Coordinates of C-alpha atoms in Angstrom, one line a residue:
Chain A
L1 CA 0.0 0.0 0.0
T2 CA 1.1 3.5 -0.7
E3 CA 0.1 5.9 2.1
P4 CA -2.2 8.5 0.6
F5 CA -3.7 9.2 4.1
A6 CA -0.3 10.4 5.4
R7 CA -0.1 13.3 2.9
P8 CA -0.7 16.5 4.9
A9 CA -2.8 18.0 2.1
E10 CA -5.2 15.1 2.3
T11 CA -5.5 14.8 6.1
P12 CA -7.2 18.0 7.2
Y13 CA -8.1 16.4 10.6
A14 CA -7.5 17.8 14.0
A15 CA -4.4 16.4 15.7
D16 CA -6.6 14.7 18.3
A17 CA -9.4 13.6 16.0
V18 CA -11.0 10.2 16.6
V19 CA -13.2 8.5 14.1
E20 CA -15.4 5.4 14.5
C21 CA -15.5 3.0 11.6
V22 CA -18.0 0.1 11.4
P23 CA -17.1 -2.1 8.4
N24 CA -19.6 -4.9 7.6
F25 CA -18.3 -7.8 5.6
S26 CA -20.2 -10.7 4.1
E27 CA -18.9 -13.6 6.1
G28 CA -20.5 -14.7 9.4
R29 CA -20.0 -18.5 9.4
R30 CA -16.4 -19.4 8.8
P31 CA -14.4 -18.4 12.0
E32 CA -11.0 -18.8 10.3
V33 CA -12.0 -16.4 7.5
I34 CA -13.5 -13.9 9.9
E35 CA -10.4 -14.0 12.0
E36 CA -8.1 -13.5 9.1
I37 CA -10.1 -10.5 7.8
V38 CA -10.1 -8.9 11.3
L39 CA -6.4 -9.6 11.7
A40 CA -5.7 -7.4 8.7
A41 CA -6.8 -4.4 10.8
R42 CA -4.8 -5.3 13.9
G43 CA -1.4 -3.8 14.5
F44 CA -2.1 -0.4 13.0
E45 CA -0.8 2.0 15.7
G46 CA -3.6 4.1 17.1
V47 CA -6.5 1.8 16.0
S48 CA -8.6 0.0 18.6
I49 CA -10.9 -2.8 17.6
L50 CA -13.7 -2.5 20.1
D51 CA -16.1 -5.2 18.9
V52 CA -16.5 -8.0 16.4
A53 CA -20.0 -9.4 16.0
S54 CA -20.7 -12.2 13.6
D55 CA -24.2 -13.5 12.7
P56 CA -24.4 -16.9 10.9
D57 CA -28.0 -16.4 9.7
H58 CA -27.1 -13.0 8.2
N59 CA -23.7 -14.5 7.1
R60 CA -22.2 -11.2 8.0
T61 CA -19.7 -9.7 10.5
V62 CA -19.8 -6.2 11.9
V63 CA -16.5 -4.8 13.3
T64 CA -16.4 -1.6 15.4
M65 CA -13.1 0.2 15.5
V66 CA -11.9 3.7 16.5
G67 CA -8.8 5.7 16.2
A68 CA -7.1 8.5 14.4
P69 CA -8.5 9.0 10.8
A70 CA -5.3 8.0 8.9
P71 CA -4.6 4.7 10.5
V72 CA -8.3 3.7 10.7
A73 CA -8.5 4.4 6.9
R74 CA -5.4 2.2 6.3
A75 CA -6.8 -0.5 8.5
V76 CA -10.2 -0.7 6.8
V77 CA -8.5 -0.7 3.3
A78 CA -6.4 -3.6 4.5
M79 CA -9.5 -5.5 5.7
T80 CA -11.2 -4.9 2.4
G81 CA -8.2 -6.4 0.6
R82 CA -8.5 -9.6 2.7
A83 CA -12.3 -9.7 2.3
C84 CA -11.8 -9.4 -1.4
A85 CA -9.4 -12.4 -1.4
L86 CA -11.3 -14.7 0.9
I87 CA -15.0 -14.2 0.1
D88 CA -16.5 -15.2 -3.3
M89 CA -19.8 -13.4 -3.8
E90 CA -20.8 -16.0 -6.5
R91 CA -21.1 -18.5 -3.6
Q92 CA -22.1 -16.2 -0.7
H93 CA -25.7 -16.4 0.6
G94 CA -27.3 -15.1 3.8
A95 CA -30.3 -13.3 5.2
H96 CA -28.7 -9.8 5.1
P97 CA -28.9 -7.8 1.9
R98 CA -25.4 -7.1 0.4
V99 CA -23.6 -6.0 -2.8
G100 CA -20.1 -7.2 -2.0
A101 CA -17.5 -9.0 0.1
M102 CA -16.7 -5.8 2.1
D103 CA -20.3 -4.7 1.9
V104 CA -20.4 -1.3 3.6
I105 CA -17.9 0.9 5.4
P106 CA -19.5 3.8 7.4
F107 CA -17.4 6.5 9.1
I108 CA -18.9 8.1 12.2
P109 CA -17.6 11.2 14.1
A110 CA -16.3 10.3 17.5
L111 CA -14.1 13.1 19.0
N112 CA -12.9 16.3 17.4
M113 CA -14.2 15.1 14.1
T114 CA -16.8 16.8 12.0
K115 CA -19.4 15.3 9.6
E116 CA -17.4 17.0 6.8
N117 CA -14.2 15.3 8.0
C118 CA -16.0 11.9 7.8
V119 CA -17.2 12.7 4.3
A120 CA -13.7 13.6 3.2
L121 CA -12.3 10.4 4.8
A122 CA -15.0 8.3 3.1
R123 CA -14.1 9.7 -0.3
E124 CA -10.4 9.1 0.3
V125 CA -11.0 5.5 1.3
G126 CA -13.5 4.9 -1.5
R127 CA -11.0 6.1 -4.1
E128 CA -8.2 4.0 -2.5
I129 CA -10.3 0.8 -2.6
A130 CA -11.2 1.4 -6.2
E131 CA -7.7 2.2 -7.3
T132 CA -5.8 -0.5 -5.4
L133 CA -8.3 -3.3 -5.5
G134 CA -10.3 -2.7 -8.6
I135 CA -13.6 -2.8 -6.7
P136 CA -16.3 -0.4 -7.8
V137 CA -17.3 1.9 -4.9
Y138 CA -20.5 3.7 -4.1
L139 CA -20.6 6.6 -1.7
Y140 CA -23.6 6.8 0.7
G141 CA -25.1 8.7 3.6
E142 CA -23.6 12.2 4.1
A143 CA -21.0 11.3 1.5
A144 CA -23.5 10.4 -1.2
S145 CA -23.2 12.0 -4.7
S146 CA -27.0 12.2 -5.1
P147 CA -30.0 12.4 -2.7
E148 CA -31.2 8.8 -3.7
R149 CA -27.7 7.4 -3.0
R150 CA -27.9 8.5 0.7
S151 CA -29.9 5.3 1.3
L152 CA -28.2 1.9 1.6
S153 CA -31.4 0.1 0.6
H154 CA -31.5 2.1 -2.6
L155 CA -27.9 1.2 -3.4
R156 CA -28.5 -2.4 -2.6
R157 CA -31.6 -2.9 -4.6
G158 CA -31.5 -6.3 -6.3
E159 CA -28.3 -7.0 -4.2
Y160 CA -25.1 -8.4 -5.7
E161 CA -26.9 -10.7 -8.2
A162 CA -28.8 -7.8 -9.9
L163 CA -25.9 -5.4 -9.7
R164 CA -23.7 -7.6 -11.8
T165 CA -25.6 -6.5 -14.9
A166 CA -27.3 -3.3 -13.6
I167 CA -23.9 -1.6 -12.8
A168 CA -23.5 -0.7 -16.5
E169 CA -26.7 1.4 -16.4
A170 CA -26.2 5.1 -16.2
D171 CA -27.9 5.6 -12.9
R172 CA -26.0 2.7 -11.2
R173 CA -22.5 3.8 -12.2
P174 CA -20.2 3.7 -9.2
D175 CA -18.6 6.8 -7.7
F176 CA -15.1 5.3 -8.0
G177 CA -13.7 2.4 -10.0
P178 CA -14.9 0.3 -12.9
A179 CA -18.5 0.1 -14.1
A180 CA -18.3 -3.6 -13.5
T181 CA -18.6 -5.7 -10.4
H182 CA -15.4 -7.3 -9.1
P183 CA -15.5 -11.0 -10.1
T184 CA -15.4 -12.2 -6.5
A185 CA -15.8 -9.2 -4.3
G186 CA -18.7 -7.4 -6.0
A187 CA -18.9 -3.8 -5.0
T188 CA -18.3 -1.8 -1.8
I189 CA -20.4 1.0 -0.3
V190 CA -18.4 3.7 1.7
G191 CA -19.9 6.6 3.5
A192 CA -20.4 8.9 6.5
R193 CA -23.2 9.0 8.9
A194 CA -24.2 10.1 12.4
A195 CA -23.8 7.6 15.2
L196 CA -26.6 5.1 15.2
V197 CA -28.3 4.1 18.4
A198 CA -29.7 0.6 18.6
F199 CA -32.6 0.9 21.0
N200 CA -35.2 -1.7 21.9
I201 CA -38.4 -1.4 23.9
N202 CA -39.8 -4.6 25.4
L203 CA -43.6 -5.0 25.8
G204 CA -45.2 -7.2 28.4
T205 CA -47.3 -9.3 26.0
E206 CA -46.5 -12.3 23.8
D207 CA -49.0 -11.1 21.2
L208 CA -47.0 -9.5 18.3
F209 CA -50.0 -7.3 17.4
A210 CA -49.0 -4.4 19.7
A211 CA -45.3 -4.4 18.7
R212 CA -46.3 -4.5 15.0
T213 CA -48.8 -1.7 15.4
I214 CA -46.3 0.5 17.3
A215 CA -43.4 -0.2 15.0
R216 CA -45.6 0.9 12.0
A217 CA -46.8 4.0 13.9
I218 CA -43.3 5.3 14.8
R219 CA -41.0 4.4 11.9
E220 CA -40.2 7.1 9.4
S221 CA -40.8 4.9 6.4
S222 CA -44.5 4.7 7.3
G223 CA -44.9 8.4 8.2
G224 CA -43.8 8.2 11.9
L225 CA -40.8 9.8 13.6
P226 CA -37.9 11.1 11.5
A227 CA -34.7 9.1 11.6
V228 CA -36.3 6.1 13.2
M229 CA -36.3 2.6 11.8
A230 CA -38.5 0.1 13.7
K231 CA -39.8 -3.5 13.5
A232 CA -41.5 -6.0 15.7
V233 CA -39.8 -9.0 17.1
A234 CA -41.0 -11.9 19.3
L235 CA -38.9 -12.6 22.4
A236 CA -40.4 -16.1 22.9
D237 CA -38.0 -17.2 25.6
R238 CA -38.9 -14.2 27.7
G239 CA -42.6 -14.1 27.1
M240 CA -42.4 -10.6 25.6
T241 CA -42.5 -8.8 22.3
Q242 CA -40.1 -6.1 21.3
V243 CA -40.1 -3.0 19.2
T244 CA -36.5 -3.1 17.9
M245 CA -35.2 0.2 16.5
N246 CA -32.3 2.0 14.9
L247 CA -32.2 5.7 15.6
T248 CA -30.2 7.0 12.7
D249 CA -29.9 10.5 14.1
Y250 CA -30.4 10.8 17.9
R251 CA -30.3 14.6 17.7
V252 CA -33.4 14.6 15.5
T253 CA -35.2 11.8 17.4
S254 CA -33.7 10.8 20.7
P255 CA -34.3 7.6 22.7
L256 CA -36.3 9.7 25.1
D257 CA -38.6 10.9 22.3
V258 CA -39.0 7.4 21.1
L259 CA -39.8 6.1 24.6
D260 CA -42.4 8.8 25.0
A261 CA -44.1 8.0 21.7
V262 CA -44.0 4.2 22.3
S263 CA -45.4 4.7 25.8
K264 CA -48.4 6.6 24.5
H265 CA -49.1 4.0 21.8
A266 CA -48.7 1.1 24.3
A267 CA -51.0 2.8 26.8
D268 CA -53.6 3.2 24.0
L269 CA -53.3 -0.5 23.3
G270 CA -53.4 -1.4 27.0
V271 CA -50.0 -3.1 26.8
P272 CA -47.3 -2.4 29.5
I273 CA -43.7 -1.4 28.8
V274 CA -41.4 -3.7 30.7
E275 CA -38.0 -2.2 30.0
S276 CA -35.7 -0.7 27.3
E277 CA -32.3 -1.8 26.1
I278 CA -29.5 0.2 24.5
I279 CA -27.5 -2.3 22.4
G280 CA -23.8 -2.0 21.8
L281 CA -21.9 1.3 22.0
V282 CA -23.1 4.8 22.0
P283 CA -21.1 8.1 21.9
L284 CA -21.0 10.1 25.2
D285 CA -22.9 12.8 23.4
V286 CA -26.1 10.6 23.4
L287 CA -26.0 10.7 27.2
V288 CA -25.2 14.5 27.3
D289 CA -28.1 15.0 25.0
L290 CA -30.3 12.9 27.2
A291 CA -29.3 14.9 30.3
R292 CA -30.2 18.1 28.5
R293 CA -33.6 16.8 27.5
A294 CA -34.6 14.8 30.6
L295 CA -33.4 17.4 33.1
K296 CA -34.3 20.5 31.0
A297 CA -30.6 21.4 31.4
G298 CA -29.9 22.9 28.0
A299 CA -26.5 24.3 28.9
F300 CA -25.0 21.0 30.0
T301 CA -21.9 19.9 28.0
A302 CA -19.6 16.9 27.7
A303 CA -16.8 19.1 29.1
Q304 CA -18.6 18.8 32.5
V305 CA -18.1 15.0 32.6
L306 CA -15.2 14.4 34.9
E307 CA -13.8 11.5 32.8
T308 CA -13.4 13.7 29.8
R309 CA -10.8 15.7 31.8
L310 CA -8.7 12.8 32.9
G311 CA -5.2 12.6 31.7
R312 CA -5.0 16.2 30.6
P313 CA -2.0 18.2 31.8
S314 CA -2.8 20.6 34.5
Chain B
L1 CA 8.4 15.4 52.7
T2 CA 8.9 11.7 53.3
E3 CA 6.8 9.6 51.0
P4 CA 4.5 7.5 53.1
F5 CA 2.0 7.1 50.3
A6 CA 4.6 5.2 48.2
R7 CA 4.8 2.3 50.7
P8 CA 3.2 -0.7 49.1
A9 CA 1.5 -1.8 52.4
E10 CA -0.3 1.6 52.6
T11 CA -1.4 1.9 48.9
P12 CA -3.8 -0.9 48.4
Y13 CA -5.2 0.8 45.3
A14 CA -5.8 -0.5 41.9
A15 CA -3.0 0.2 39.4
D16 CA -5.4 2.3 37.3
A17 CA -7.3 3.9 40.3
V18 CA -8.2 7.6 39.9
V19 CA -9.4 9.7 42.8
E20 CA -11.0 13.1 42.8
C21 CA -9.9 15.5 45.6
V22 CA -11.6 18.9 46.2
P23 CA -9.6 20.8 48.8
N24 CA -11.3 24.0 50.1
F25 CA -9.0 26.6 51.6
S26 CA -9.8 29.8 53.4
E27 CA -8.6 32.4 51.0
G28 CA -10.7 33.9 48.1
R29 CA -9.5 37.4 47.9
R30 CA -5.7 37.7 47.5
P31 CA -4.9 36.3 44.0
E32 CA -1.1 36.0 44.7
V33 CA -1.8 33.8 47.8
I34 CA -4.4 31.7 46.0
E35 CA -1.9 31.2 43.1
E36 CA 0.9 30.2 45.5
I37 CA -1.2 27.6 47.3
V38 CA -2.4 26.1 44.0
L39 CA 1.1 26.1 42.7
A40 CA 2.2 23.7 45.5
A41 CA 0.0 21.0 43.9
R42 CA 1.3 21.5 40.4
G43 CA 4.1 19.4 39.0
F44 CA 3.1 16.2 40.7
E45 CA 3.2 13.7 37.9
G46 CA -0.2 12.1 37.4
V47 CA -2.2 14.9 39.0
S48 CA -4.5 17.1 36.9
I49 CA -5.9 20.3 38.4
L50 CA -9.3 20.6 36.7
D51 CA -10.7 23.7 38.3
V52 CA -9.9 26.5 40.7
A53 CA -12.9 28.6 41.8
S54 CA -12.4 31.5 44.3
D55 CA -15.2 33.4 46.0
P56 CA -14.3 36.8 47.6
D57 CA -17.5 36.9 49.6
H58 CA -17.0 33.5 51.0
N59 CA -13.2 34.2 51.2
R60 CA -12.6 30.7 50.0
T61 CA -11.1 28.8 47.1
V62 CA -12.3 25.4 45.9
V63 CA -9.8 23.3 43.8
T64 CA -10.8 20.2 41.9
M65 CA -8.0 17.8 41.0
V66 CA -7.9 14.2 39.9
G67 CA -5.2 11.6 39.5
A68 CA -3.7 8.4 41.0
P69 CA -4.2 8.2 44.8
A70 CA -0.5 8.5 45.9
P71 CA 0.4 11.7 43.9
V72 CA -2.9 13.3 44.7
A73 CA -2.3 12.7 48.4
R74 CA 1.2 14.2 48.2
A75 CA -0.2 17.2 46.2
V76 CA -2.9 18.1 48.7
V77 CA -0.5 17.7 51.7
A78 CA 1.8 20.2 49.9
M79 CA -1.1 22.6 49.4
T80 CA -2.0 22.3 53.0
G81 CA 1.6 23.3 54.0
R82 CA 1.4 26.4 51.8
A83 CA -2.1 27.3 53.2
C84 CA -0.7 26.9 56.7
A85 CA 2.2 29.3 56.0
L86 CA 0.2 31.9 54.1
I87 CA -3.2 32.2 55.8
D88 CA -3.6 33.5 59.4
M89 CA -7.0 32.3 60.8
E90 CA -6.7 35.0 63.5
R91 CA -7.3 37.6 60.7
Q92 CA -9.4 35.5 58.3
H93 CA -13.1 36.4 57.8
G94 CA -15.6 35.5 55.2
A95 CA -19.2 34.4 54.7
H96 CA -18.4 30.6 54.5
P97 CA -18.1 28.7 57.8
R98 CA -14.6 27.3 58.4
V99 CA -12.2 25.9 61.1
G100 CA -8.9 26.3 59.4
A101 CA -6.6 27.6 56.6
M102 CA -7.0 24.3 54.7
D103 CA -10.5 23.9 55.8
V104 CA -11.7 20.6 54.3
I105 CA -10.2 17.9 52.0
P106 CA -12.8 15.5 50.6
F107 CA -11.7 12.4 48.6
I108 CA -14.2 11.1 46.0
P109 CA -14.1 7.9 44.0
A110 CA -13.5 8.5 40.3
L111 CA -12.4 5.4 38.4
N112 CA -11.5 1.9 39.8
M113 CA -11.6 3.4 43.3
T114 CA -13.9 2.2 46.1
K115 CA -15.4 4.2 48.9
E116 CA -13.2 2.1 51.2
N117 CA -10.1 3.2 49.2
C118 CA -11.1 6.8 49.7
V119 CA -11.6 6.3 53.5
A120 CA -8.1 4.7 53.7
L121 CA -6.6 7.6 51.7
A122 CA -8.3 10.2 53.9
R123 CA -6.8 8.6 57.0
E124 CA -3.3 8.5 55.5
V125 CA -3.6 12.2 54.5
G126 CA -5.0 13.2 57.8
R127 CA -2.2 11.5 59.7
E128 CA 0.4 13.0 57.5
I129 CA -1.0 16.6 57.9
A130 CA -1.1 16.1 61.7
E131 CA 2.4 14.6 61.9
T132 CA 4.3 16.9 59.5
L133 CA 2.5 20.2 60.0
G134 CA 1.2 19.9 63.6
I135 CA -2.3 20.7 62.5
P136 CA -5.2 18.9 64.4
V137 CA -7.2 16.8 61.9
Y138 CA -10.8 15.7 62.0
L139 CA -12.1 12.9 59.8
Y140 CA -15.6 13.3 58.3
G141 CA -18.0 11.7 55.9
E142 CA -17.4 8.1 55.2
A143 CA -14.1 8.3 57.1
A144 CA -15.7 9.7 60.3
S145 CA -14.8 8.2 63.6
S146 CA -18.4 8.6 65.0
P147 CA -21.9 9.1 63.4
E148 CA -22.1 12.8 64.5
R149 CA -18.7 13.5 62.9
R150 CA -19.9 12.5 59.5
S151 CA -21.4 16.0 59.2
L152 CA -19.2 19.0 58.3
S153 CA -21.6 21.4 60.0
H154 CA -21.3 19.4 63.2
L155 CA -17.5 19.6 63.1
R156 CA -17.6 23.3 62.2
R157 CA -20.0 24.4 64.9
G158 CA -18.8 27.7 66.4
E159 CA -16.2 27.8 63.6
Y160 CA -12.5 28.5 64.1
E161 CA -13.1 31.0 66.9
A162 CA -15.0 28.6 69.1
L163 CA -12.8 25.6 68.3
R164 CA -9.7 27.4 69.8
T165 CA -11.0 26.6 73.3
A166 CA -13.5 23.8 72.6
I167 CA -10.9 21.5 71.1
A168 CA -9.8 20.6 74.6
E169 CA -13.2 19.1 75.4
A170 CA -13.5 15.3 75.2
D171 CA -16.1 15.3 72.4
R172 CA -14.1 17.7 70.2
R173 CA -10.7 15.9 70.4
P174 CA -9.2 15.6 66.9
D175 CA -8.7 12.3 65.2
F176 CA -5.0 13.0 64.5
G177 CA -2.6 15.6 66.0
P178 CA -2.6 17.8 69.0
A179 CA -5.7 18.7 71.0
A180 CA -5.0 22.4 70.3
T181 CA -5.6 24.5 67.2
H182 CA -2.6 25.4 65.1
P183 CA -1.7 29.1 66.0
T184 CA -2.3 30.3 62.4
A185 CA -3.8 27.4 60.5
G186 CA -6.5 26.3 62.9
A187 CA -7.7 22.7 62.1
T188 CA -8.3 20.7 59.0
I189 CA -11.1 18.3 58.2
V190 CA -10.3 15.4 55.9
G191 CA -12.8 12.8 54.6
A192 CA -14.4 10.7 52.0
R193 CA -17.7 11.2 50.3
A194 CA -19.7 10.3 47.2
A195 CA -19.6 12.6 44.3
L196 CA -21.8 15.6 44.9
V197 CA -24.0 16.9 42.1
A198 CA -24.7 20.7 42.2
F199 CA -28.1 21.0 40.6
N200 CA -30.3 24.1 40.3
I201 CA -33.8 24.5 39.1
N202 CA -34.9 27.9 38.0
L203 CA -38.5 29.1 38.5
G204 CA -40.3 31.6 36.3
T205 CA -41.2 34.0 39.1
E206 CA -39.3 36.8 41.0
D207 CA -41.3 36.0 44.1
L208 CA -39.0 34.0 46.5
F209 CA -42.1 32.4 48.2
A210 CA -42.3 29.4 45.8
A211 CA -38.5 28.7 45.8
R212 CA -38.5 28.8 49.6
T213 CA -41.6 26.6 49.9
I214 CA -40.1 24.0 47.5
A215 CA -36.6 24.1 49.1
R216 CA -38.2 23.4 52.5
A217 CA -40.4 20.6 51.1
I218 CA -37.6 18.7 49.3
R219 CA -34.5 19.0 51.6
E220 CA -33.6 16.1 53.8
S221 CA -33.1 18.3 56.9
S222 CA -36.8 19.3 56.9
G223 CA -38.0 15.8 56.2
G224 CA -37.9 15.8 52.3
L225 CA -35.8 13.7 50.0
P226 CA -32.8 11.8 51.3
A227 CA -29.3 13.1 50.4
V228 CA -30.7 16.5 49.2
M229 CA -29.6 19.9 50.5
A230 CA -31.7 22.8 49.1
K231 CA -32.2 26.5 49.6
A232 CA -33.9 29.4 47.7
V233 CA -32.0 32.1 45.9
A234 CA -33.1 35.2 43.9
L235 CA -31.7 35.5 40.4
A236 CA -32.6 39.2 40.2
D237 CA -30.7 39.9 36.9
R238 CA -32.7 37.2 35.2
G239 CA -36.1 37.9 36.7
M240 CA -36.2 34.4 38.2
T241 CA -35.8 32.5 41.5
Q242 CA -33.9 29.4 42.0
V243 CA -34.0 26.2 44.1
T244 CA -30.2 25.6 44.5
M245 CA -29.3 22.1 45.6
N246 CA -26.5 19.8 46.4
L247 CA -27.3 16.1 45.8
T248 CA -25.0 14.3 48.2
D249 CA -25.6 10.9 46.8
Y250 CA -27.2 10.8 43.4
R251 CA -27.7 7.0 43.6
V252 CA -30.1 7.6 46.5
T253 CA -31.8 10.7 45.0
S254 CA -31.0 11.5 41.4
P255 CA -31.4 14.8 39.6
L256 CA -34.4 13.2 37.8
D257 CA -36.0 12.4 41.1
V258 CA -35.5 16.0 42.2
L259 CA -36.8 17.5 39.0
D260 CA -40.0 15.3 39.3
A261 CA -40.5 16.3 42.9
V262 CA -39.9 20.0 42.2
S263 CA -42.2 19.9 39.2
K264 CA -45.0 18.6 41.3
H265 CA -44.6 21.2 44.0
A266 CA -44.2 24.0 41.4
A267 CA -47.4 22.9 39.6
D268 CA -49.2 23.0 42.9
L269 CA -48.0 26.5 43.5
G270 CA -48.8 27.5 39.9
V271 CA -45.2 28.4 39.1
P272 CA -43.5 27.4 35.9
I273 CA -40.1 25.6 35.7
V274 CA -37.9 27.5 33.2
E275 CA -34.8 25.3 33.2
S276 CA -32.3 23.3 35.2
E277 CA -28.5 23.7 35.5
I278 CA -25.9 21.1 36.4
I279 CA -23.0 23.2 37.9
G280 CA -19.4 22.1 37.5
L281 CA -18.2 18.5 37.0
V282 CA -20.1 15.3 37.4
P283 CA -18.8 11.7 37.1
L284 CA -19.9 9.8 33.9
D285 CA -21.8 7.5 36.2
V286 CA -24.4 10.3 36.9
L287 CA -25.3 10.2 33.2
V288 CA -25.3 6.4 33.0
D289 CA -27.6 6.3 36.0
L290 CA -29.8 9.0 34.3
A291 CA -30.0 6.8 31.1
R292 CA -31.0 3.8 33.2
R293 CA -33.8 5.8 34.9
A294 CA -35.0 8.1 32.1
L295 CA -35.1 5.3 29.5
K296 CA -36.0 2.4 31.8
A297 CA -32.8 0.8 30.5
G298 CA -31.6 -0.9 33.7
A299 CA -28.9 -3.0 32.0
F300 CA -27.1 0.0 30.5
T301 CA -23.4 0.4 31.7
A302 CA -20.6 2.9 31.3
A303 CA -18.7 0.2 29.3
Q304 CA -21.2 1.0 26.5
V305 CA -20.0 4.6 26.2
L306 CA -17.7 4.7 23.2
E307 CA -15.3 7.2 24.7
T308 CA -14.6 4.9 27.7
R309 CA -13.0 2.4 25.2
L310 CA -10.7 4.9 23.4
G311 CA -7.0 4.3 23.7
R312 CA -7.4 0.7 24.9
P313 CA -5.2 -1.7 23.0
S314 CA -7.1 -3.8 20.5

């Protein structure tokens, strides 16, 4: 690898910038392959791999890593190279929609990193993957080149199998790389987005009707709350049902807004709310935002959290 | 200074323990004296001074510092030595009750530090101040040697002026050092306590009646909520009144509990709540606890906050 990310002109990031990157690759069943792809990201100074979550049904692995922008970029390009070599999309099947071996690479602001910085980083990484690996790359989210391309489901329509031929059509041309899918690795989607909050609310009934009704009422796609994705799930072992959600922009619709809305619908349906769950990692700012809202303390900031001050010189 | 805090037998703290220490000294008017006392704490490797807040009316300065237990202990003993040399209690006057030049030194758990660790550290520091500076030391809070001595106001009754003679009485004997106040520095109170949350709620009325009524209703001392201190203050410039509070144990009574209670009383009195304020620093755990309560997400932990994972090796 050349090191384009080290060139000063292309790394306009703060010296203490931290970015989160959550690459999703299309292998969730073969442990030795998963390990080898993740291994490619290890050893980059300044990159921490926080989580590796594989799902055999989805046949997909989600890696969460954080660090300075340049080494995180290098690490995810290295992972993409290994995914390209070890996954054959002609043979890959699973429940999760996908267009390629390294299916999607979102960059998310963590510390001292703006949305614009993440867009710039997504473009750099997209260009690098196209140029060094010959994989066509689509930009999505905040980095998208058109409004429709902001959406992953739009870019994934028909999945890998349809994209093989559709990629030659004018409106499906990639943002970087050849207008042809890679023979084994398909295509890769790279972008920038706000931190996503995975938030579930569990209802005290085994009947899915209430969870389905509430999910439909609150999700953006059916006219509910903005930046909310929701569906109903049975939790058979626990005798409950769940409204499982992704909040794609917690500053637009926060977990507290969602709990309020779900509580009202549940009350109308006569169903009790048992508990909520925040799944996985959230940025500190989610909690700061919650304090502002729940306590009506609009002036509260992350700088007031003791732990953010630790280790600074006096 | 000898270094008693470095002896392994006396430092049973975790290798990555962080303690918060908030020394209060009895000088809030002479900037050069304040600076010299604070200077004594600088330069201890591993100690961060987060805040220095002086109040001329109170004639008092509150320093917030964090770091590993041993260097924080050394730093606060050094500050006490400078306060002892530069403040003469025979001439010191101000609105805030006090018994000495270095009036009170609380230790508060921050990271990987238990309440018991803080009690042990308070005892070490108290003994050190008594032995090296000849200042009588009282232990308070979780470190107190009797139930009455848990309270600062009990230990400060009559203040420095009364203590000069009362210290010889059996029930006012110090825990360490001579049963006589130091000729210039008086006495020092050292202890351990939970993190304190300074929380204010602003009411949309200039009439102090509502704030006084609510403060009386909610404070522990008049039979209200446990671990809540409250009083009424006029905010003349802003055309509001305030219920200003210290929450001495947010796990017992959280800011959310307080806001709920104050909201009910304010509604009964027909007075609107304008906003709340969290003053100064709070531990991350205050926000984690808030998320658990406000979102009914009882299983949420600080380990799910992205920033707590940064810088860890992958």
